[in-house]
Amino acid sequence: MDGTSTDPQQLGIHWDGAVNAWHIAGCLYRMGRREWLTDAGWQQMYDAGIRTVIDLRTVSEGQPREADPVVSAEVTSRIQIVHCPTEDPSNEEFTALFGPYLRDPAHYADYVRLFADKLATVFRAIAAAPGGVVVHCAAGRDRSGIIAVILQNLAGASDEEIIRGYQQGMRGINERHRHHRAPHAHDAYLEEDALEAVLASRSASLLEFAHSLDAVAFLTAHGVSEAEVTAICTKLGSRTDQRSQAAPS
């Protein structure tokens, strides 16, 4: 067993040291920063079929932290790291809209508008990637969340699945903040009542974004080829394949 559950209520991934790691669909996964993984976690990820990790962060975010485990080049070298930053923090509209970083699905549509070409590059990387793929940002919540929603849109996921995916990511990083200080004061740990209120508001915004999205149209409009979309759908698994086969010609 590779530690991956097929029960949609239990899609947490248990790679040692991984924070906020979740199964999206097929052989595609998401998580927080990869520097949290231990040697054992990298091995478990490899054993689960992961051969590509796509880093959505800017270069400046990839600096090691004092508490990060020391890992060997031997275990990391077998998995390809692809850098695909999804944003340009120097963009003046970015700061005006999002502050120091994206943290609310109410802003996902503006984020996609600002950085459509960068996001399309991520999907071309997914299409080209050998083996299973993990996409990660810093917290494993919003940037990886946008990628997850677009993938779920391609896979024909239900509203319930889309909301659950976001709430898992939100709860996952919030639980991390219970024991480890958050990097920003406005992203501190939330007690359950406060978290539920935030989740309710953000889940509504997430569905509004998801319903406005035509993933195929978005990707092809920004340079992702039909063959690449097909490759991504193949990675998403049988449900996507069945949906494609059932579609009228």
PDB file of C-alpha atoms in Angstrom:
ATOM      1  CA  MET A   1       0.000   0.000   0.000  1.00  0.00           C
ATOM      2  CA  ASP A   2       1.203   3.516  -0.809  1.00  0.00           C
ATOM      3  CA  GLY A   3      -0.711   5.300   1.954  1.00  0.00           C
ATOM      4  CA  THR A   4      -3.306   6.690  -0.470  1.00  0.00           C
ATOM      5  CA  SER A   5      -6.943   6.160   0.490  1.00  0.00           C
ATOM      6  CA  THR A   6      -9.690   5.886  -2.112  1.00  0.00           C
ATOM      7  CA  ASP A   7     -12.253   7.038   0.455  1.00  0.00           C
ATOM      8  CA  PRO A   8     -13.027  10.673  -0.453  1.00  0.00           C
ATOM      9  CA  GLN A   9     -13.426  11.488   3.234  1.00  0.00           C
ATOM     10  CA  GLN A  10      -9.893  10.267   3.995  1.00  0.00           C
ATOM     11  CA  LEU A  11      -7.584  11.607   1.311  1.00  0.00           C
ATOM     12  CA  GLY A  12      -4.816  12.830   3.594  1.00  0.00           C
ATOM     13  CA  ILE A  13      -1.374  11.631   2.529  1.00  0.00           C
ATOM     14  CA  HIS A  14       1.023  10.432   5.193  1.00  0.00           C
ATOM     15  CA  TRP A  15       4.537  11.053   3.884  1.00  0.00           C
ATOM     16  CA  ASP A  16       6.843  11.642   6.841  1.00  0.00           C
ATOM     17  CA  GLY A  17       7.199  15.358   7.521  1.00  0.00           C
ATOM     18  CA  ALA A  18       4.715  16.397   4.823  1.00  0.00           C
ATOM     19  CA  VAL A  19       2.382  19.196   5.858  1.00  0.00           C
ATOM     20  CA  ASN A  20      -1.077  19.608   4.344  1.00  0.00           C
ATOM     21  CA  ALA A  21      -0.601  16.817   1.794  1.00  0.00           C
ATOM     22  CA  TRP A  22      -3.736  15.665  -0.049  1.00  0.00           C
ATOM     23  CA  HIS A  23      -4.755  13.556  -3.012  1.00  0.00           C
ATOM     24  CA  ILE A  24      -6.457  15.546  -5.789  1.00  0.00           C
ATOM     25  CA  ALA A  25      -7.309  12.780  -8.287  1.00  0.00           C
ATOM     26  CA  GLY A  26      -5.565  10.052 -10.231  1.00  0.00           C
ATOM     27  CA  CYS A  27      -1.822  10.410  -9.731  1.00  0.00           C
ATOM     28  CA  LEU A  28      -1.982  14.110  -8.816  1.00  0.00           C
ATOM     29  CA  TYR A  29      -1.410  15.485  -5.301  1.00  0.00           C
ATOM     30  CA  ARG A  30      -0.877  18.790  -3.479  1.00  0.00           C
ATOM     31  CA  MET A  31       0.944  19.822  -0.302  1.00  0.00           C
ATOM     32  CA  GLY A  32       2.759  22.557   1.597  1.00  0.00           C
ATOM     33  CA  ARG A  33       6.468  23.301   1.189  1.00  0.00           C
ATOM     34  CA  ARG A  34       8.563  20.269   0.300  1.00  0.00           C
ATOM     35  CA  GLU A  35      11.348  21.259   2.704  1.00  0.00           C
ATOM     36  CA  TRP A  36       9.235  19.847   5.535  1.00  0.00           C
ATOM     37  CA  LEU A  37       9.682  16.293   4.190  1.00  0.00           C
ATOM     38  CA  THR A  38      12.207  14.011   5.863  1.00  0.00           C
ATOM     39  CA  ASP A  39      14.348  11.418   4.097  1.00  0.00           C
ATOM     40  CA  ALA A  40      11.666   8.862   4.952  1.00  0.00           C
ATOM     41  CA  GLY A  41       8.993  11.150   3.512  1.00  0.00           C
ATOM     42  CA  TRP A  42      10.845  11.519   0.203  1.00  0.00           C
ATOM     43  CA  GLN A  43      11.190   7.732   0.050  1.00  0.00           C
ATOM     44  CA  GLN A  44       7.489   7.249   0.778  1.00  0.00           C
ATOM     45  CA  MET A  45       6.621   9.767  -1.920  1.00  0.00           C
ATOM     46  CA  TYR A  46       8.837   7.900  -4.401  1.00  0.00           C
ATOM     47  CA  ASP A  47       7.297   4.565  -3.379  1.00  0.00           C
ATOM     48  CA  ALA A  48       3.838   6.077  -4.036  1.00  0.00           C
ATOM     49  CA  GLY A  49       4.866   6.670  -7.664  1.00  0.00           C
ATOM     50  CA  ILE A  50       5.716  10.373  -7.447  1.00  0.00           C
ATOM     51  CA  ARG A  51       8.383  11.313  -9.967  1.00  0.00           C
ATOM     52  CA  THR A  52       7.757  15.058 -10.305  1.00  0.00           C
ATOM     53  CA  VAL A  53       7.308  17.839  -7.757  1.00  0.00           C
ATOM     54  CA  ILE A  54       6.135  21.196  -9.120  1.00  0.00           C
ATOM     55  CA  ASP A  55       7.046  24.174  -6.925  1.00  0.00           C
ATOM     56  CA  LEU A  56       4.593  27.080  -7.310  1.00  0.00           C
ATOM     57  CA  ARG A  57       6.555  29.498  -5.118  1.00  0.00           C
ATOM     58  CA  THR A  58       8.734  32.404  -6.124  1.00  0.00           C
ATOM     59  CA  VAL A  59      12.497  31.901  -5.870  1.00  0.00           C
ATOM     60  CA  SER A  60      12.763  33.958  -2.664  1.00  0.00           C
ATOM     61  CA  GLU A  61      10.324  31.625  -0.872  1.00  0.00           C
ATOM     62  CA  GLY A  62      12.517  28.566  -1.315  1.00  0.00           C
ATOM     63  CA  GLN A  63      15.029  29.480   1.350  1.00  0.00           C
ATOM     64  CA  PRO A  64      15.591  26.791   4.015  1.00  0.00           C
ATOM     65  CA  ARG A  65      14.349  27.345   7.547  1.00  0.00           C
ATOM     66  CA  GLU A  66      16.185  26.463  10.721  1.00  0.00           C
ATOM     67  CA  ALA A  67      13.711  23.736  11.688  1.00  0.00           C
ATOM     68  CA  ASP A  68      13.769  22.019   8.281  1.00  0.00           C
ATOM     69  CA  PRO A  69      15.100  18.442   8.395  1.00  0.00           C
ATOM     70  CA  VAL A  70      18.385  17.636   6.690  1.00  0.00           C
ATOM     71  CA  VAL A  71      17.736  15.345   3.730  1.00  0.00           C
ATOM     72  CA  SER A  72      20.140  13.477   1.498  1.00  0.00           C
ATOM     73  CA  ALA A  73      20.662  14.223  -2.177  1.00  0.00           C
ATOM     74  CA  GLU A  74      20.246  10.511  -2.823  1.00  0.00           C
ATOM     75  CA  VAL A  75      16.545  10.470  -1.932  1.00  0.00           C
ATOM     76  CA  THR A  76      15.671  13.802  -3.541  1.00  0.00           C
ATOM     77  CA  SER A  77      17.577  13.287  -6.806  1.00  0.00           C
ATOM     78  CA  ARG A  78      15.199  10.556  -7.981  1.00  0.00           C
ATOM     79  CA  ILE A  79      12.299  13.025  -8.111  1.00  0.00           C
ATOM     80  CA  GLN A  80      12.388  15.887 -10.610  1.00  0.00           C
ATOM     81  CA  ILE A  81      11.787  19.359  -9.150  1.00  0.00           C
ATOM     82  CA  VAL A  82      10.145  21.770 -11.587  1.00  0.00           C
ATOM     83  CA  HIS A  83       9.917  25.454 -10.648  1.00  0.00           C
ATOM     84  CA  CYS A  84       6.759  27.128 -11.947  1.00  0.00           C
ATOM     85  CA  PRO A  85       6.102  30.328  -9.958  1.00  0.00           C
ATOM     86  CA  THR A  86       2.466  31.298 -10.333  1.00  0.00           C
ATOM     87  CA  GLU A  87       2.828  34.964  -9.443  1.00  0.00           C
ATOM     88  CA  ASP A  88       4.931  38.101  -9.579  1.00  0.00           C
ATOM     89  CA  PRO A  89       4.793  39.802  -6.157  1.00  0.00           C
ATOM     90  CA  SER A  90       6.303  42.964  -7.666  1.00  0.00           C
ATOM     91  CA  ASN A  91       3.127  43.451  -9.693  1.00  0.00           C
ATOM     92  CA  GLU A  92       1.468  46.537  -8.197  1.00  0.00           C
ATOM     93  CA  GLU A  93      -2.045  45.163  -8.677  1.00  0.00           C
ATOM     94  CA  PHE A  94      -1.009  42.000  -6.820  1.00  0.00           C
ATOM     95  CA  THR A  95      -0.222  43.962  -3.663  1.00  0.00           C
ATOM     96  CA  ALA A  96      -3.321  46.128  -3.971  1.00  0.00           C
ATOM     97  CA  LEU A  97      -5.609  43.114  -4.317  1.00  0.00           C
ATOM     98  CA  PHE A  98      -4.008  40.456  -2.152  1.00  0.00           C
ATOM     99  CA  GLY A  99      -1.665  42.173   0.306  1.00  0.00           C
ATOM    100  CA  PRO A 100       1.466  40.125   1.059  1.00  0.00           C
ATOM    101  CA  TYR A 101       0.011  36.929  -0.429  1.00  0.00           C
ATOM    102  CA  LEU A 102      -3.127  35.257  -1.752  1.00  0.00           C
ATOM    103  CA  ARG A 103      -5.284  33.872   1.060  1.00  0.00           C
ATOM    104  CA  ASP A 104      -8.951  34.025   0.040  1.00  0.00           C
ATOM    105  CA  PRO A 105     -10.879  32.293  -2.774  1.00  0.00           C
ATOM    106  CA  ALA A 106     -12.768  35.563  -3.270  1.00  0.00           C
ATOM    107  CA  HIS A 107      -9.568  36.713  -5.003  1.00  0.00           C
ATOM    108  CA  TYR A 108      -8.928  33.607  -7.113  1.00  0.00           C
ATOM    109  CA  ALA A 109     -10.572  35.046 -10.247  1.00  0.00           C
ATOM    110  CA  ASP A 110      -8.402  38.174 -10.078  1.00  0.00           C
ATOM    111  CA  TYR A 111      -5.327  36.017  -9.473  1.00  0.00           C
ATOM    112  CA  VAL A 112      -6.100  33.906 -12.544  1.00  0.00           C
ATOM    113  CA  ARG A 113      -6.664  37.052 -14.595  1.00  0.00           C
ATOM    114  CA  LEU A 114      -3.336  38.551 -13.510  1.00  0.00           C
ATOM    115  CA  PHE A 115      -1.224  35.417 -13.875  1.00  0.00           C
ATOM    116  CA  ALA A 116      -3.005  33.296 -16.478  1.00  0.00           C
ATOM    117  CA  ASP A 117       0.135  32.583 -18.490  1.00  0.00           C
ATOM    118  CA  LYS A 118       2.090  31.532 -15.391  1.00  0.00           C
ATOM    119  CA  LEU A 119      -0.721  29.196 -14.349  1.00  0.00           C
ATOM    120  CA  ALA A 120      -0.852  27.715 -17.849  1.00  0.00           C
ATOM    121  CA  THR A 121       2.870  26.917 -17.535  1.00  0.00           C
ATOM    122  CA  VAL A 122       2.062  24.798 -14.472  1.00  0.00           C
ATOM    123  CA  PHE A 123      -0.416  22.751 -16.482  1.00  0.00           C
ATOM    124  CA  ARG A 124       2.031  22.235 -19.322  1.00  0.00           C
ATOM    125  CA  ALA A 125       4.484  20.956 -16.706  1.00  0.00           C
ATOM    126  CA  ILE A 126       1.850  18.572 -15.318  1.00  0.00           C
ATOM    127  CA  ALA A 127       1.154  17.281 -18.816  1.00  0.00           C
ATOM    128  CA  ALA A 128       4.857  16.668 -19.481  1.00  0.00           C
ATOM    129  CA  ALA A 129       5.678  15.178 -16.081  1.00  0.00           C
ATOM    130  CA  PRO A 130       6.622  11.517 -15.809  1.00  0.00           C
ATOM    131  CA  GLY A 131       4.873   9.482 -13.128  1.00  0.00           C
ATOM    132  CA  GLY A 132       2.827  10.897 -10.276  1.00  0.00           C
ATOM    133  CA  VAL A 133       2.909  14.649  -9.628  1.00  0.00           C
ATOM    134  CA  VAL A 134       2.828  16.759  -6.473  1.00  0.00           C
ATOM    135  CA  VAL A 135       2.163  20.498  -6.773  1.00  0.00           C
ATOM    136  CA  HIS A 136       3.133  22.561  -3.767  1.00  0.00           C
ATOM    137  CA  CYS A 137       3.210  26.144  -2.625  1.00  0.00           C
ATOM    138  CA  ALA A 138       4.127  27.348   0.869  1.00  0.00           C
ATOM    139  CA  ALA A 139       1.067  26.499   2.968  1.00  0.00           C
ATOM    140  CA  GLY A 140      -0.584  24.069   0.546  1.00  0.00           C
ATOM    141  CA  ARG A 141      -3.770  26.131   0.602  1.00  0.00           C
ATOM    142  CA  ASP A 142      -4.313  28.828  -2.034  1.00  0.00           C
ATOM    143  CA  ARG A 143      -1.866  28.631  -4.926  1.00  0.00           C
ATOM    144  CA  SER A 144      -1.984  24.860  -4.898  1.00  0.00           C
ATOM    145  CA  GLY A 145      -5.713  25.291  -4.220  1.00  0.00           C
ATOM    146  CA  ILE A 146      -6.246  27.151  -7.493  1.00  0.00           C
ATOM    147  CA  ILE A 147      -4.385  24.417  -9.377  1.00  0.00           C
ATOM    148  CA  ALA A 148      -6.504  21.795  -7.580  1.00  0.00           C
ATOM    149  CA  VAL A 149      -9.787  23.526  -8.468  1.00  0.00           C
ATOM    150  CA  ILE A 150      -8.832  23.748 -12.145  1.00  0.00           C
ATOM    151  CA  LEU A 151      -7.888  20.056 -12.095  1.00  0.00           C
ATOM    152  CA  GLN A 152     -11.148  19.200 -10.331  1.00  0.00           C
ATOM    153  CA  ASN A 153     -13.017  21.212 -12.952  1.00  0.00           C
ATOM    154  CA  LEU A 154     -11.343  19.119 -15.655  1.00  0.00           C
ATOM    155  CA  ALA A 155     -12.250  15.947 -13.775  1.00  0.00           C
ATOM    156  CA  GLY A 156     -15.905  16.916 -13.393  1.00  0.00           C
ATOM    157  CA  ALA A 157     -15.729  17.034  -9.600  1.00  0.00           C
ATOM    158  CA  SER A 158     -18.876  17.829  -7.633  1.00  0.00           C
ATOM    159  CA  ASP A 159     -19.357  20.988  -5.586  1.00  0.00           C
ATOM    160  CA  GLU A 160     -18.982  18.847  -2.458  1.00  0.00           C
ATOM    161  CA  GLU A 161     -15.593  17.535  -3.612  1.00  0.00           C
ATOM    162  CA  ILE A 162     -14.360  21.004  -4.510  1.00  0.00           C
ATOM    163  CA  ILE A 163     -15.391  22.448  -1.140  1.00  0.00           C
ATOM    164  CA  ARG A 164     -13.912  19.493   0.710  1.00  0.00           C
ATOM    165  CA  GLY A 165     -10.584  19.920  -1.099  1.00  0.00           C
ATOM    166  CA  TYR A 166     -10.331  23.566  -0.078  1.00  0.00           C
ATOM    167  CA  GLN A 167     -11.466  22.950   3.489  1.00  0.00           C
ATOM    168  CA  GLN A 168      -8.930  20.137   3.899  1.00  0.00           C
ATOM    169  CA  GLY A 169      -6.163  22.530   2.839  1.00  0.00           C
ATOM    170  CA  MET A 170      -7.439  25.292   5.118  1.00  0.00           C
ATOM    171  CA  ARG A 171      -7.773  22.962   8.090  1.00  0.00           C
ATOM    172  CA  GLY A 172      -4.416  21.334   7.385  1.00  0.00           C
ATOM    173  CA  ILE A 173      -2.374  24.521   7.533  1.00  0.00           C
ATOM    174  CA  ASN A 174      -4.445  25.854  10.432  1.00  0.00           C
ATOM    175  CA  GLU A 175      -3.540  22.736  12.409  1.00  0.00           C
ATOM    176  CA  ARG A 176       0.126  23.358  11.569  1.00  0.00           C
ATOM    177  CA  HIS A 177      -0.261  26.856  12.996  1.00  0.00           C
ATOM    178  CA  ARG A 178      -1.589  25.409  16.252  1.00  0.00           C
ATOM    179  CA  HIS A 179       1.907  24.155  17.074  1.00  0.00           C
ATOM    180  CA  HIS A 180       4.150  26.304  14.865  1.00  0.00           C
ATOM    181  CA  ARG A 181       3.968  30.075  14.622  1.00  0.00           C
ATOM    182  CA  ALA A 182       2.433  31.276  11.365  1.00  0.00           C
ATOM    183  CA  PRO A 183       4.764  33.339   9.146  1.00  0.00           C
ATOM    184  CA  HIS A 184       2.312  36.282   9.132  1.00  0.00           C
ATOM    185  CA  ALA A 185       0.331  37.740  12.026  1.00  0.00           C
ATOM    186  CA  HIS A 186      -2.875  37.891   9.962  1.00  0.00           C
ATOM    187  CA  ASP A 187      -2.694  34.139   9.271  1.00  0.00           C
ATOM    188  CA  ALA A 188      -2.555  32.894  12.856  1.00  0.00           C
ATOM    189  CA  TYR A 189      -4.164  29.744  14.250  1.00  0.00           C
ATOM    190  CA  LEU A 190      -7.973  29.905  14.418  1.00  0.00           C
ATOM    191  CA  GLU A 191     -10.039  28.190  17.090  1.00  0.00           C
ATOM    192  CA  GLU A 192     -12.859  25.992  15.754  1.00  0.00           C
ATOM    193  CA  ASP A 193     -15.700  28.542  15.900  1.00  0.00           C
ATOM    194  CA  ALA A 194     -13.644  31.195  14.136  1.00  0.00           C
ATOM    195  CA  LEU A 195     -12.379  28.656  11.604  1.00  0.00           C
ATOM    196  CA  GLU A 196     -15.919  27.485  10.793  1.00  0.00           C
ATOM    197  CA  ALA A 197     -17.015  31.055  10.101  1.00  0.00           C
ATOM    198  CA  VAL A 198     -14.069  31.644   7.771  1.00  0.00           C
ATOM    199  CA  LEU A 199     -14.635  28.321   6.015  1.00  0.00           C
ATOM    200  CA  ALA A 200     -18.298  29.131   5.394  1.00  0.00           C
ATOM    201  CA  SER A 201     -17.482  32.459   3.778  1.00  0.00           C
ATOM    202  CA  ARG A 202     -14.532  31.208   1.771  1.00  0.00           C
ATOM    203  CA  SER A 203     -16.318  28.068   0.602  1.00  0.00           C
ATOM    204  CA  ALA A 204     -19.076  30.206  -0.919  1.00  0.00           C
ATOM    205  CA  SER A 205     -16.454  32.314  -2.724  1.00  0.00           C
ATOM    206  CA  LEU A 206     -14.675  29.158  -3.877  1.00  0.00           C
ATOM    207  CA  LEU A 207     -17.816  27.762  -5.494  1.00  0.00           C
ATOM    208  CA  GLU A 208     -18.492  31.087  -7.198  1.00  0.00           C
ATOM    209  CA  PHE A 209     -15.009  30.891  -8.713  1.00  0.00           C
ATOM    210  CA  ALA A 210     -15.357  27.207  -9.638  1.00  0.00           C
ATOM    211  CA  HIS A 211     -18.717  27.786 -11.350  1.00  0.00           C
ATOM    212  CA  SER A 212     -17.266  30.645 -13.399  1.00  0.00           C
ATOM    213  CA  LEU A 213     -14.427  28.479 -14.667  1.00  0.00           C
ATOM    214  CA  ASP A 214     -14.245  26.529 -17.913  1.00  0.00           C
ATOM    215  CA  ALA A 215     -10.912  24.772 -17.409  1.00  0.00           C
ATOM    216  CA  VAL A 216     -10.488  23.537 -20.977  1.00  0.00           C
ATOM    217  CA  ALA A 217     -11.319  26.939 -22.467  1.00  0.00           C
ATOM    218  CA  PHE A 218      -8.987  28.697 -20.020  1.00  0.00           C
ATOM    219  CA  LEU A 219      -6.063  26.362 -20.657  1.00  0.00           C
ATOM    220  CA  THR A 220      -6.357  26.309 -24.449  1.00  0.00           C
ATOM    221  CA  ALA A 221      -6.757  30.092 -24.560  1.00  0.00           C
ATOM    222  CA  HIS A 222      -3.392  30.378 -22.805  1.00  0.00           C
ATOM    223  CA  GLY A 223      -1.317  28.025 -24.900  1.00  0.00           C
ATOM    224  CA  VAL A 224      -1.992  24.579 -23.429  1.00  0.00           C
ATOM    225  CA  SER A 225      -2.479  22.273 -26.409  1.00  0.00           C
ATOM    226  CA  GLU A 226      -5.279  19.769 -26.867  1.00  0.00           C
ATOM    227  CA  ALA A 227      -2.709  16.975 -26.506  1.00  0.00           C
ATOM    228  CA  GLU A 228      -1.498  18.459 -23.219  1.00  0.00           C
ATOM    229  CA  VAL A 229      -5.071  18.748 -21.891  1.00  0.00           C
ATOM    230  CA  THR A 230      -5.589  15.095 -22.825  1.00  0.00           C
ATOM    231  CA  ALA A 231      -2.382  14.136 -20.994  1.00  0.00           C
ATOM    232  CA  ILE A 232      -3.568  15.970 -17.871  1.00  0.00           C
ATOM    233  CA  CYS A 233      -6.963  14.259 -18.055  1.00  0.00           C
ATOM    234  CA  THR A 234      -5.229  10.896 -18.306  1.00  0.00           C
ATOM    235  CA  LYS A 235      -3.322  11.684 -15.107  1.00  0.00           C
ATOM    236  CA  LEU A 236      -6.596  12.590 -13.416  1.00  0.00           C
ATOM    237  CA  GLY A 237      -7.842   9.043 -13.877  1.00  0.00           C
ATOM    238  CA  SER A 238     -10.718   6.936 -15.052  1.00  0.00           C
ATOM    239  CA  ARG A 239     -13.603   9.233 -14.118  1.00  0.00           C
ATOM    240  CA  THR A 240     -12.251  11.896 -16.490  1.00  0.00           C
ATOM    241  CA  ASP A 241     -11.719   9.308 -19.217  1.00  0.00           C
ATOM    242  CA  GLN A 242     -15.294   8.058 -18.797  1.00  0.00           C
ATOM    243  CA  ARG A 243     -16.660  11.584 -18.908  1.00  0.00           C
ATOM    244  CA  SER A 244     -14.760  12.220 -22.151  1.00  0.00           C
ATOM    245  CA  GLN A 245     -16.024   8.973 -23.671  1.00  0.00           C
ATOM    246  CA  ALA A 246     -19.590   9.798 -22.692  1.00  0.00           C
ATOM    247  CA  ALA A 247     -19.446  13.290 -24.197  1.00  0.00           C
ATOM    248  CA  PRO A 248     -21.344  13.651 -27.490  1.00  0.00           C
ATOM    249  CA  SER A 249     -19.189  13.843 -30.587  1.00  0.00           C
TER     250      SER A 249
END
